[in-house]
């Protein structure tokens, strides 16, 4: 049973560019969340998707947007990249929207903005 | 705004000793997670604590939750080198419809020396 998968593993972009990160949830999971983890910090919640809709959003600007597909996979898009967007981007999944189970995290995408 | 504070943020201890990591949070929540993160890796779920008074143990780690005090503890018994990692607590931020983005503490960087 594959866990949460993310692609790419690493990415280097320059300021002002746009980037798309991808996530496939664990089998049987339909809720996907995205987190940003700066070096030496705890992860920060970006948003959560369920049934192809953004259900909750953290304190991130509109440059951060997302999408969930009918197969439950998800994309995170970041426009007009800033140096401060350099971070590890983590995707997490779990079954259902209001469950009490744990969220499983993927390996992450390391984004470097030059 | 929910705030999650961990202390200590850095802990160096010797093998065989006992220690406790504390996690305080600022608003009502009755679901708390503990995660472990090794350098350059993703988050590994350790415990999910769902109710006041919940206690869970796995090997040398034991976690507890006091929702009235808004406090969780992660106790390490007879530490071994393999437990060296960064430990995060995370609290659920509920929103309408049951979405549950996590708010993380800054993490406790634990080094266990022989």
Coordinates of C-alpha atoms in Angstrom, one line a residue:
Chain A
X1 CA 0.0 0.0 0.0
X2 CA 1.7 3.2 -1.2
X3 CA 1.8 6.0 1.2
X4 CA 1.5 9.7 0.4
X5 CA 3.7 10.5 -2.6
X6 CA 4.9 13.9 -3.8
X7 CA 6.7 15.2 -6.8
X8 CA 9.2 16.6 -7.6
X9 CA 11.6 15.8 -4.8
X10 CA 13.6 19.0 -5.3
X11 CA 13.0 22.1 -7.3
X12 CA 15.0 25.2 -7.9
X13 CA 13.3 28.4 -9.2
X14 CA 14.1 32.1 -9.5
X15 CA 12.2 35.0 -8.0
X16 CA 9.1 35.9 -9.9
X17 CA 8.6 32.4 -11.4
X18 CA 5.7 30.1 -10.8
X19 CA 5.8 26.6 -9.5
X20 CA 3.4 23.6 -9.3
X21 CA 3.9 20.8 -6.7
X22 CA 2.0 17.6 -6.8
X23 CA 0.7 15.1 -4.2
X24 CA -1.0 11.7 -4.4
X25 CA -2.8 10.8 -1.2
X26 CA -2.5 7.4 0.6
X27 CA -4.9 4.8 -0.8
X28 CA -8.4 5.3 0.6
X29 CA -7.7 8.9 1.6
X30 CA -9.7 11.7 0.1
X31 CA -8.7 14.7 2.2
X32 CA -5.4 16.5 1.4
X33 CA -3.6 19.2 3.3
X34 CA -0.6 21.2 2.4
X35 CA 2.0 22.6 4.8
X36 CA 5.1 24.8 4.4
X37 CA 8.1 24.1 6.6
X38 CA 10.9 26.7 6.6
X39 CA 14.3 25.6 7.8
X40 CA 14.4 25.1 11.5
X41 CA 10.7 25.8 12.0
X42 CA 7.5 23.8 12.5
X43 CA 5.2 23.2 9.5
X44 CA 2.6 25.9 8.7
X45 CA -0.8 25.0 7.4
X46 CA -1.5 26.3 3.9
X47 CA -4.9 24.8 3.0
X48 CA -7.0 21.7 3.0
X49 CA -9.0 20.1 0.2
X50 CA -11.9 17.8 0.3
X51 CA -14.3 16.9 -2.6
X52 CA -12.3 19.1 -4.9
X53 CA -13.0 22.2 -2.8
X54 CA -10.8 24.3 -0.5
X55 CA -12.3 23.7 2.9
X56 CA -9.9 25.6 5.1
X57 CA -7.1 28.0 4.6
X58 CA -4.2 29.1 6.7
X59 CA -2.6 32.6 6.8
X60 CA -1.0 32.5 3.3
X61 CA -1.4 35.1 0.5
X62 CA -3.4 34.5 -2.6
X63 CA -0.2 33.7 -4.5
X64 CA -0.7 30.2 -3.0
X65 CA -3.5 28.3 -4.7
X66 CA -4.4 24.7 -5.0
X67 CA -6.5 22.2 -6.7
X68 CA -7.9 18.7 -6.0
X69 CA -8.7 16.3 -8.8
X70 CA -11.5 13.7 -8.9
X71 CA -8.9 11.0 -8.1
X72 CA -8.1 12.9 -4.9
X73 CA -4.7 14.0 -6.0
X74 CA -3.8 17.6 -5.4
X75 CA -1.6 20.4 -6.7
X76 CA -0.1 23.4 -4.9
X77 CA 0.7 26.4 -7.1
X78 CA 2.8 29.3 -6.0
X79 CA 2.9 32.4 -8.2
X80 CA 5.4 35.3 -8.2
X81 CA 8.0 33.4 -6.1
X82 CA 9.8 35.2 -3.4
X83 CA 13.1 34.2 -1.7
X84 CA 11.0 33.6 1.5
X85 CA 9.1 30.8 -0.3
X86 CA 12.1 28.6 -0.1
X87 CA 11.0 25.7 2.2
X88 CA 10.0 22.1 2.4
X89 CA 6.4 21.7 1.2
X90 CA 4.6 18.8 2.8
X91 CA 1.4 17.1 1.7
X92 CA -0.7 15.2 4.2
X93 CA -3.7 13.0 3.7
X94 CA -6.4 11.2 5.7
X95 CA -9.8 9.6 5.1
X96 CA -12.9 11.8 5.3
X97 CA -13.3 15.4 6.4
X98 CA -14.3 15.1 10.0
X99 CA -12.5 12.0 11.1
X100 CA -10.4 11.7 14.2
X101 CA -7.6 9.7 12.7
X102 CA -4.1 10.8 12.0
X103 CA -2.8 12.7 9.1
X104 CA -0.1 10.9 7.1
X105 CA 2.6 13.1 5.6
X106 CA 4.5 12.6 2.3
X107 CA 8.2 13.0 1.9
X108 CA 8.0 16.6 0.8
X109 CA 9.2 18.8 -2.0
X110 CA 12.2 20.9 -1.2
X111 CA 11.8 24.3 -3.1
X112 CA 14.7 26.6 -3.4
X113 CA 14.1 30.1 -4.8
X114 CA 17.2 32.0 -6.0
Chain B
X1 CA -5.4 32.8 16.8
X2 CA -4.2 29.5 18.1
X3 CA -0.7 29.4 19.4
X4 CA 1.3 26.3 20.2
X5 CA 4.4 26.6 22.4
X6 CA 6.9 23.8 23.0
X7 CA 9.7 23.8 25.5
X8 CA 12.4 23.3 25.6
X9 CA 13.3 24.0 22.0
X10 CA 16.6 22.3 22.3
X11 CA 17.6 19.5 24.6
X12 CA 20.9 17.6 24.9
X13 CA 20.7 14.6 27.2
X14 CA 22.7 11.5 28.1
X15 CA 21.6 8.0 27.3
X16 CA 19.7 6.4 30.1
X17 CA 18.2 9.6 31.5
X18 CA 14.5 10.6 31.6
X19 CA 13.1 13.8 30.4
X20 CA 9.8 15.5 29.4
X21 CA 8.9 17.8 26.6
X22 CA 6.0 20.2 27.2
X23 CA 3.4 21.5 24.7
X24 CA 1.1 24.3 25.6
X25 CA -1.7 25.6 23.4
X26 CA -3.8 28.7 23.7
X27 CA -7.4 27.9 22.7
X28 CA -9.8 25.0 23.1
X29 CA -8.9 21.9 21.2
X30 CA -9.3 18.2 22.1
X31 CA -7.1 16.6 19.5
X32 CA -3.4 16.7 19.7
X33 CA -0.7 15.0 17.7
X34 CA 3.0 14.2 18.3
X35 CA 5.3 13.8 15.3
X36 CA 8.9 12.9 15.0
X37 CA 11.1 14.3 12.2
X38 CA 14.6 13.2 11.3
X39 CA 17.0 15.5 9.5
X40 CA 16.0 16.0 5.9
X41 CA 13.0 13.7 6.3
X42 CA 9.2 14.0 6.5
X43 CA 7.0 13.7 9.6
X44 CA 6.4 10.4 11.3
X45 CA 3.2 10.2 13.4
X46 CA 3.9 9.1 17.0
X47 CA 0.7 9.6 18.9
X48 CA -2.9 10.9 18.5
X49 CA -4.5 12.1 21.7
X50 CA -8.2 12.6 21.4
X51 CA -9.6 13.3 24.9
X52 CA -8.8 14.8 28.3
X53 CA -6.7 12.5 30.3
X54 CA -5.6 10.4 27.3
X55 CA -2.3 8.6 27.8
X56 CA -0.5 6.6 25.1
X57 CA 2.8 4.8 25.3
X58 CA 5.1 3.3 22.6
X59 CA 8.4 1.9 23.7
X60 CA 10.3 4.6 25.6
X61 CA 7.9 7.4 24.7
X62 CA 4.7 8.2 26.6
X63 CA 2.4 11.1 25.7
X64 CA -0.5 12.6 27.8
X65 CA -3.1 15.3 27.3
X66 CA -4.7 17.6 29.8
X67 CA -7.3 19.6 27.8
X68 CA -8.3 21.7 30.9
X69 CA -4.7 22.9 31.3
X70 CA -4.2 23.0 27.5
X71 CA -1.0 21.0 28.0
X72 CA 0.5 17.9 26.6
X73 CA 3.7 16.1 27.6
X74 CA 6.0 13.7 25.8
X75 CA 8.0 11.8 28.3
X76 CA 11.2 9.9 27.4
X77 CA 12.3 7.1 29.6
X78 CA 15.8 5.8 29.6
X79 CA 16.8 7.6 26.5
X80 CA 18.7 5.9 23.7
X81 CA 20.6 7.5 20.8
X82 CA 18.1 6.3 18.3
X83 CA 15.5 8.8 19.8
X84 CA 17.6 11.7 18.6
X85 CA 15.3 13.8 16.4
X86 CA 13.1 16.8 16.3
X87 CA 9.7 16.3 18.0
X88 CA 6.7 18.4 17.1
X89 CA 3.3 18.7 18.8
X90 CA 0.4 19.8 16.7
X91 CA -3.1 20.9 17.6
X92 CA -6.2 20.8 15.5
X93 CA -7.8 24.1 14.4
X94 CA -11.4 23.3 13.7
X95 CA -13.4 25.1 11.1
X96 CA -16.9 24.9 9.8
X97 CA -17.6 21.6 8.1
X98 CA -15.0 19.7 10.0
X99 CA -11.8 20.7 8.3
X100 CA -8.8 20.3 10.6
X101 CA -5.6 22.1 9.6
X102 CA -2.9 21.5 12.2
X103 CA -1.1 24.2 14.1
X104 CA 2.4 23.1 15.0
X105 CA 4.8 24.1 17.7
X106 CA 8.4 25.1 16.7
X107 CA 9.7 21.7 17.6
X108 CA 12.1 20.3 20.2
X109 CA 15.5 19.4 18.8
X110 CA 16.6 16.4 20.9
X111 CA 20.2 15.1 21.0
X112 CA 20.9 12.0 23.0
X113 CA 24.6 11.4 23.7
X114 CA 26.2 8.2 24.7

